[in-house]
């Protein structure tokens, strides 16, 4: 019993009856889609992470203990938690320098491996009354006053069902959890300055004390400064170093410079990624052209027979274009699916390995990017098929049939 195949079904039947050629085309398009969608997702996530880091820095200048600049810079990006501090009243001395508009201090403590997390936490003590870096961010999620012994948790910190975190053998109540930033702040907890001595006392009961108890109430890890209009951060740093001999050896970190350095690294990575995607696209297009070109000879009789049965050149062109649309759409869907299975579940791991601010874009933007990737796949397949379309339009039916004899 013969099966009648309509002109509408013919492209699908052609693809089904040539499984190797069809699979080859779909595979090439899928690889291109993985590179395009996956690379674009990584680029947009890194860019969003960098933007988030810029928004969270807040300060123009950080004053830190001597030889701890690298540790402080790591806190701004994605470094290992650290404990370092001044042992004297540094903030009041720094505040006397010219060019300071706002000033506040923070204390950094690296916790032991905690039950809430796979890694150690960074504990950050701040003064809600003077802070201009963390407090506005906290206020967006929590409008209350952070009491002694209470915590605000970063986005990656696992808070227990009873709303607490266990640190140093003690449960600490969590009053709010912050939105993700794509930086190491997501693995931090925030407490007020009065809670720091409690942390130090608790650490002494379960392990090595994080700092001597006599320093617990006055330890300052960094002094954060917003400079006045008309001053730059380096000028203010020089002013600080000159006002007191004890300040001549302190370290300075410039968050704007850290951001600029991170942006340079990001731009370099994105440039290499763009070149890779472009080269891969050209290679893929060449492979697809070769596959379509090789199909011209084997399909001469098929096209000639269709012409003899009344098919116009436009109809033949339509068949080839629809075949390419199907292969492009199938390859695009497979490529986007594979890239999604890599990028979304392993987002945190990817960000950690890159050691750059990394923040996942929203669902809406991801869907738009997926649609663009599908359009890219379809257009690429159609471009490759134009070679066959041009060849169809050149010879006459009789000559084409004679070539295949």
Coordinates of C-alpha atoms in Angstrom, one line a residue:
X1 CA 0.0 0.0 0.0
X2 CA 1.5 3.3 -1.1
X3 CA 1.7 6.2 1.3
X4 CA 0.8 9.6 -0.2
X5 CA 3.3 12.3 0.7
X6 CA 2.1 15.9 0.3
X7 CA 4.4 18.8 -0.6
X8 CA 4.0 20.1 3.0
X9 CA 5.2 16.8 4.5
X10 CA 8.0 16.3 1.9
X11 CA 10.7 18.3 3.9
X12 CA 10.2 16.2 7.0
X13 CA 10.2 13.0 5.0
X14 CA 13.4 14.0 3.3
X15 CA 15.0 14.6 6.7
X16 CA 13.7 11.3 8.1
X17 CA 15.0 9.3 5.1
X18 CA 18.5 10.8 5.4
X19 CA 19.2 10.3 9.1
X20 CA 23.0 10.6 8.9
X21 CA 22.9 13.9 7.0
X22 CA 20.1 15.2 9.3
X23 CA 21.9 14.2 12.5
X24 CA 25.1 15.9 11.2
X25 CA 23.4 19.2 10.5
X26 CA 21.5 19.1 13.9
X27 CA 24.7 18.3 15.7
X28 CA 26.6 21.2 14.2
X29 CA 23.7 23.7 14.9
X30 CA 23.5 22.3 18.5
X31 CA 27.2 23.0 19.1
X32 CA 26.9 26.5 17.7
X33 CA 23.8 27.1 20.0
X34 CA 25.6 25.8 23.1
X35 CA 28.5 28.2 22.4
X36 CA 26.3 31.2 21.6
X37 CA 23.7 30.7 24.4
X38 CA 26.2 29.5 27.0
X39 CA 28.8 32.1 26.2
X40 CA 26.2 34.9 26.2
X41 CA 24.8 33.7 29.5
X42 CA 28.2 33.7 31.1
X43 CA 29.0 37.2 29.8
X44 CA 25.7 38.6 31.0
X45 CA 26.0 36.9 34.4
X46 CA 29.6 38.2 34.9
X47 CA 28.5 41.7 33.8
X48 CA 25.6 41.6 36.3
X49 CA 27.9 40.4 39.0
X50 CA 30.3 43.3 38.3
X51 CA 27.5 45.8 38.4
X52 CA 26.3 44.4 41.7
X53 CA 29.8 44.6 43.1
X54 CA 30.1 48.3 42.1
X55 CA 26.8 49.0 43.8
X56 CA 27.8 47.3 47.0
X57 CA 31.3 48.8 47.4
X58 CA 30.0 52.2 48.5
X59 CA 33.3 53.5 49.8
X60 CA 36.0 55.4 47.9
X61 CA 38.8 54.4 50.2
X62 CA 39.6 51.6 52.8
X63 CA 42.2 52.0 55.5
X64 CA 43.5 48.6 56.6
X65 CA 46.4 47.2 58.7
X66 CA 49.8 47.0 57.1
X67 CA 50.3 44.1 54.6
X68 CA 46.6 43.2 54.6
X69 CA 45.6 44.9 51.4
X70 CA 45.2 41.7 49.4
X71 CA 43.0 40.2 52.1
X72 CA 40.8 43.3 52.0
X73 CA 40.6 43.2 48.2
X74 CA 39.5 39.6 48.4
X75 CA 36.6 40.6 50.6
X76 CA 35.4 42.9 47.8
X77 CA 35.5 40.2 45.1
X78 CA 35.5 36.5 45.9
X79 CA 38.3 35.7 48.4
X80 CA 38.7 33.4 51.3
X81 CA 37.3 34.7 54.7
X82 CA 40.0 36.3 56.8
X83 CA 40.5 37.8 60.3
X84 CA 42.7 40.9 60.6
X85 CA 42.4 44.0 62.7
X86 CA 44.0 47.1 64.2
X87 CA 44.8 47.0 67.9
X88 CA 44.3 50.7 68.5
X89 CA 41.7 53.4 68.1
X90 CA 42.3 53.9 64.4
X91 CA 39.0 55.4 63.3
X92 CA 39.1 58.6 65.4
X93 CA 42.7 59.3 64.1
X94 CA 41.8 58.8 60.5
X95 CA 38.7 61.0 60.9
X96 CA 40.9 64.1 61.4
X97 CA 42.3 64.0 57.9
X98 CA 41.1 66.5 55.3
X99 CA 38.7 65.5 52.5
X100 CA 36.5 63.0 54.4
X101 CA 32.8 63.3 53.9
X102 CA 31.7 60.1 55.6
X103 CA 33.6 57.6 57.7
X104 CA 32.7 54.2 59.3
X105 CA 34.5 51.1 60.4
X106 CA 34.0 47.4 60.1
X107 CA 35.5 44.3 61.8
X108 CA 36.1 41.0 60.0
X109 CA 36.2 37.6 61.6
X110 CA 36.6 34.3 59.7
X111 CA 34.4 31.6 61.3
X112 CA 35.1 28.0 61.7
X113 CA 33.4 25.6 59.2
X114 CA 29.8 26.0 60.2
X115 CA 26.8 23.7 60.0
X116 CA 25.0 26.3 57.8
X117 CA 27.6 26.2 55.0
X118 CA 30.0 24.0 53.1
X119 CA 32.8 26.5 53.8
X120 CA 33.8 29.0 56.4
X121 CA 31.8 32.2 56.8
X122 CA 33.0 35.8 56.8
X123 CA 31.6 37.6 59.8
X124 CA 31.3 41.3 59.4
X125 CA 30.7 43.6 62.3
X126 CA 29.5 47.1 61.4
X127 CA 28.0 50.2 63.1
X128 CA 24.5 50.7 61.8
X129 CA 24.6 54.4 63.1
X130 CA 27.5 55.4 60.9
X131 CA 27.6 52.8 58.1
X132 CA 27.0 53.9 54.6
X133 CA 28.1 50.7 52.8
X134 CA 26.1 47.8 54.3
X135 CA 23.3 49.5 56.1
X136 CA 21.5 50.8 53.0
X137 CA 21.7 47.3 51.5
X138 CA 20.4 45.7 54.8
X139 CA 17.6 48.4 55.0
X140 CA 16.2 47.2 51.7
X141 CA 15.5 43.8 53.3
X142 CA 15.1 44.7 57.0
X143 CA 13.6 47.9 58.4
X144 CA 14.2 47.1 62.1
X145 CA 17.2 47.8 64.3
X146 CA 19.8 45.0 64.4
X147 CA 20.0 44.1 68.1
X148 CA 23.0 42.6 69.9
X149 CA 23.4 38.9 69.1
X150 CA 21.3 39.1 66.0
X151 CA 22.5 38.5 62.4
X152 CA 21.6 39.4 58.9
X153 CA 22.6 36.5 56.5
X154 CA 24.0 36.7 53.0
X155 CA 22.1 35.0 50.1
X156 CA 24.2 31.7 50.2
X157 CA 24.0 31.1 53.9
X158 CA 21.6 28.3 54.8
X159 CA 19.4 29.4 57.7
X160 CA 17.8 26.7 59.7
X161 CA 14.0 26.3 59.9
X162 CA 13.9 27.9 63.3
X163 CA 15.5 31.0 61.8
X164 CA 19.0 30.6 63.4
X165 CA 22.6 29.9 62.4
X166 CA 24.9 27.8 64.5
X167 CA 28.4 29.3 64.9
X168 CA 31.0 28.5 67.5
X169 CA 28.6 26.1 69.2
X170 CA 25.9 28.7 69.7
X171 CA 22.7 29.4 67.8
X172 CA 22.4 33.0 66.6
X173 CA 19.0 34.4 65.5
X174 CA 18.8 35.6 61.9
X175 CA 16.4 38.6 61.3
X176 CA 16.8 38.9 57.5
X177 CA 18.5 37.3 54.5
X178 CA 19.8 39.6 51.8
X179 CA 19.4 39.3 48.1
X180 CA 22.2 37.8 46.0
X181 CA 25.1 40.0 45.0
X182 CA 27.3 37.5 43.1
X183 CA 30.3 38.4 45.4
X184 CA 31.8 37.0 48.6
X185 CA 29.3 39.0 50.6
X186 CA 26.8 36.3 49.8
X187 CA 28.8 34.0 52.1
X188 CA 28.9 36.5 54.9
X189 CA 26.8 37.3 58.0
X190 CA 26.5 40.8 59.4
X191 CA 26.3 41.8 63.1
X192 CA 26.5 45.0 64.9
X193 CA 29.7 46.0 66.7
X194 CA 28.4 45.1 70.1
X195 CA 28.0 41.5 69.0
X196 CA 31.7 41.1 68.0
X197 CA 32.8 40.5 71.7
X198 CA 30.1 37.8 72.0
X199 CA 31.6 36.1 68.9
X200 CA 35.1 36.3 70.3
X201 CA 34.0 34.8 73.7
X202 CA 32.0 32.0 71.9
X203 CA 35.0 31.1 69.8
X204 CA 37.2 30.6 72.9
X205 CA 34.8 27.9 74.2
X206 CA 34.9 25.7 71.1
X207 CA 38.3 26.3 69.5
X208 CA 41.2 28.8 69.3
X209 CA 40.0 32.3 70.2
X210 CA 39.8 34.4 67.0
X211 CA 41.4 37.4 68.8
X212 CA 42.5 38.4 72.3
X213 CA 39.5 39.3 74.4
X214 CA 41.0 42.7 75.4
X215 CA 40.7 43.7 71.7
X216 CA 37.3 42.3 71.1
X217 CA 35.4 45.5 71.9
X218 CA 37.6 47.9 70.0
X219 CA 39.1 45.8 67.1
X220 CA 38.7 47.5 63.7
X221 CA 39.6 45.7 60.5
X222 CA 39.0 48.5 58.1
X223 CA 38.0 52.2 58.1
X224 CA 35.8 53.0 55.1
X225 CA 35.7 56.5 53.7
X226 CA 33.6 58.4 51.3
X227 CA 35.6 61.4 50.1
X228 CA 34.3 65.0 49.8
X229 CA 33.6 66.6 46.5
X230 CA 36.8 68.0 45.0
X231 CA 39.0 65.4 46.6
X232 CA 40.2 62.1 45.1
X233 CA 40.9 58.9 47.1
X234 CA 44.7 59.1 46.7
X235 CA 44.8 62.6 48.0
X236 CA 42.8 61.7 51.1
X237 CA 45.1 58.7 51.6
X238 CA 48.1 61.0 51.5
X239 CA 46.4 63.3 54.0
X240 CA 45.8 60.3 56.4
X241 CA 49.4 59.1 56.2
X242 CA 50.7 62.6 57.1
X243 CA 48.5 63.4 60.1
X244 CA 50.0 60.9 62.5
X245 CA 53.3 58.8 62.4
X246 CA 51.3 55.7 63.4
X247 CA 49.3 56.1 60.2
X248 CA 52.2 56.3 57.8
X249 CA 52.5 52.5 57.5
X250 CA 48.8 51.6 57.2
X251 CA 47.5 50.0 54.0
X252 CA 45.1 51.6 51.6
X253 CA 42.7 49.9 49.3
X254 CA 40.9 51.7 46.5
X255 CA 37.6 50.0 45.7
X256 CA 37.3 51.9 42.4
X257 CA 40.7 50.4 41.4
X258 CA 39.6 46.9 42.4
X259 CA 36.5 47.4 40.2
X260 CA 38.5 48.7 37.3
X261 CA 40.9 45.8 37.6
X262 CA 38.0 43.3 37.7
X263 CA 36.4 45.0 34.7
X264 CA 39.7 44.7 32.7
X265 CA 39.8 41.0 33.5
X266 CA 36.2 40.6 32.6
X267 CA 36.6 42.5 29.3
X268 CA 39.7 40.3 28.4
X269 CA 37.7 37.2 29.1
X270 CA 34.7 38.4 27.1
X271 CA 37.0 39.3 24.1
X272 CA 38.4 35.8 24.0
X273 CA 34.9 34.3 24.4
X274 CA 33.7 36.4 21.5
X275 CA 36.6 35.4 19.2
X276 CA 36.0 31.7 20.2
X277 CA 32.2 31.9 19.3
X278 CA 33.0 33.7 16.0
X279 CA 35.6 31.2 14.9
X280 CA 33.3 28.3 15.9
X281 CA 30.4 29.9 14.0
X282 CA 32.6 30.2 10.8
X283 CA 33.8 26.7 11.1
X284 CA 30.2 25.4 11.7
X285 CA 28.9 27.3 8.7
X286 CA 31.7 25.8 6.6
X287 CA 30.8 22.3 7.7
X288 CA 27.1 22.9 7.0
X289 CA 27.9 24.3 3.6
X290 CA 30.0 21.2 2.9
X291 CA 27.1 18.9 4.0
X292 CA 24.5 20.8 1.9
X293 CA 26.9 21.0 -1.1
X294 CA 27.5 17.2 -1.0
X295 CA 23.7 16.7 -1.0
X296 CA 23.3 18.6 -4.3
X297 CA 24.7 15.8 -6.4
X298 CA 22.8 13.1 -4.7
X299 CA 19.5 15.1 -4.9
X300 CA 19.7 16.1 -8.6
X301 CA 17.3 13.4 -9.8
X302 CA 15.0 14.2 -6.9
X303 CA 14.8 17.9 -7.8
X304 CA 14.5 17.1 -11.5
X305 CA 11.7 14.6 -11.0
X306 CA 9.8 17.2 -8.9
X307 CA 10.2 19.8 -11.7
X308 CA 8.9 17.3 -14.3
X309 CA 5.9 16.6 -12.1
X310 CA 5.1 20.3 -12.1
X311 CA 7.0 21.7 -9.1
X312 CA 8.3 25.2 -9.7
X313 CA 11.7 26.5 -8.7
X314 CA 10.0 28.4 -5.9
X315 CA 8.5 25.1 -4.6
X316 CA 11.9 23.4 -4.6
X317 CA 13.4 26.4 -2.8
X318 CA 10.6 26.2 -0.2
X319 CA 11.3 22.5 0.4
X320 CA 15.1 23.2 1.0
X321 CA 14.4 26.3 3.2
X322 CA 11.9 24.3 5.3
X323 CA 14.3 21.5 5.8
X324 CA 16.9 24.0 7.0
X325 CA 14.3 25.6 9.3
X326 CA 13.6 22.2 10.9
X327 CA 17.2 21.3 11.4
X328 CA 18.0 24.8 12.7
X329 CA 15.1 24.8 15.2
X330 CA 15.9 21.2 16.4
X331 CA 19.6 22.0 16.8
X332 CA 18.9 25.3 18.5
X333 CA 16.5 23.7 21.0
X334 CA 19.0 20.9 21.8
X335 CA 21.8 23.4 22.1
X336 CA 19.9 25.7 24.4
X337 CA 18.8 22.8 26.5
X338 CA 22.4 21.5 26.9
X339 CA 23.7 24.9 27.8
X340 CA 20.9 25.5 30.3
X341 CA 21.8 22.2 32.0
X342 CA 25.3 23.4 32.4
X343 CA 24.9 27.1 33.3
X344 CA 21.9 27.1 35.6
X345 CA 22.5 24.1 38.0
X346 CA 26.2 24.9 38.3
X347 CA 26.0 28.7 38.5
X348 CA 27.6 28.9 41.9
X349 CA 30.4 26.6 41.0
X350 CA 31.1 28.5 37.7
X351 CA 31.3 31.8 39.6
X352 CA 33.7 30.4 42.2
X353 CA 36.0 28.9 39.6
X354 CA 36.2 32.1 37.6
X355 CA 37.0 34.1 40.8
X356 CA 35.0 37.0 39.4
X357 CA 31.7 38.5 40.6
X358 CA 29.0 36.3 39.1
X359 CA 25.3 36.8 39.4
X360 CA 22.6 34.9 37.5
X361 CA 20.4 37.0 35.3
X362 CA 16.6 36.8 35.7
X363 CA 14.3 34.3 34.1
X364 CA 12.8 36.9 31.7
X365 CA 16.2 37.9 30.4
X366 CA 17.2 34.2 30.1
X367 CA 14.1 33.4 28.1
X368 CA 14.8 36.4 25.7
X369 CA 18.4 35.2 25.3
X370 CA 17.1 31.6 24.6
X371 CA 14.8 33.0 21.8
X372 CA 17.7 35.0 20.3
X373 CA 19.9 31.8 20.4
X374 CA 17.1 29.9 18.6
X375 CA 16.8 32.6 16.0
X376 CA 20.6 32.5 15.6
X377 CA 20.5 28.8 15.0
X378 CA 17.7 29.0 12.4
X379 CA 19.3 31.8 10.5
X380 CA 22.7 30.0 10.4
X381 CA 21.0 26.8 9.0
X382 CA 19.1 28.9 6.4
X383 CA 22.3 30.7 5.3
X384 CA 24.0 27.4 4.8
X385 CA 21.1 26.1 2.7
X386 CA 21.2 29.1 0.4
X387 CA 24.0 27.3 -1.5
X388 CA 21.6 24.5 -2.5
X389 CA 18.9 27.1 -3.3
X390 CA 21.2 28.9 -5.7
X391 CA 22.2 25.7 -7.4
X392 CA 18.6 24.7 -7.9
X393 CA 17.8 27.9 -9.7
X394 CA 20.6 27.7 -12.3
X395 CA 20.3 24.5 -14.5
X396 CA 17.3 23.6 -16.5
X397 CA 15.3 20.5 -15.6
X398 CA 16.5 18.4 -18.5
X399 CA 20.1 19.2 -18.0
X400 CA 19.9 18.4 -14.3
X401 CA 18.3 15.1 -15.0
X402 CA 21.0 14.3 -17.6
X403 CA 23.8 15.1 -15.1
X404 CA 22.4 12.5 -12.8
X405 CA 22.3 9.7 -15.4

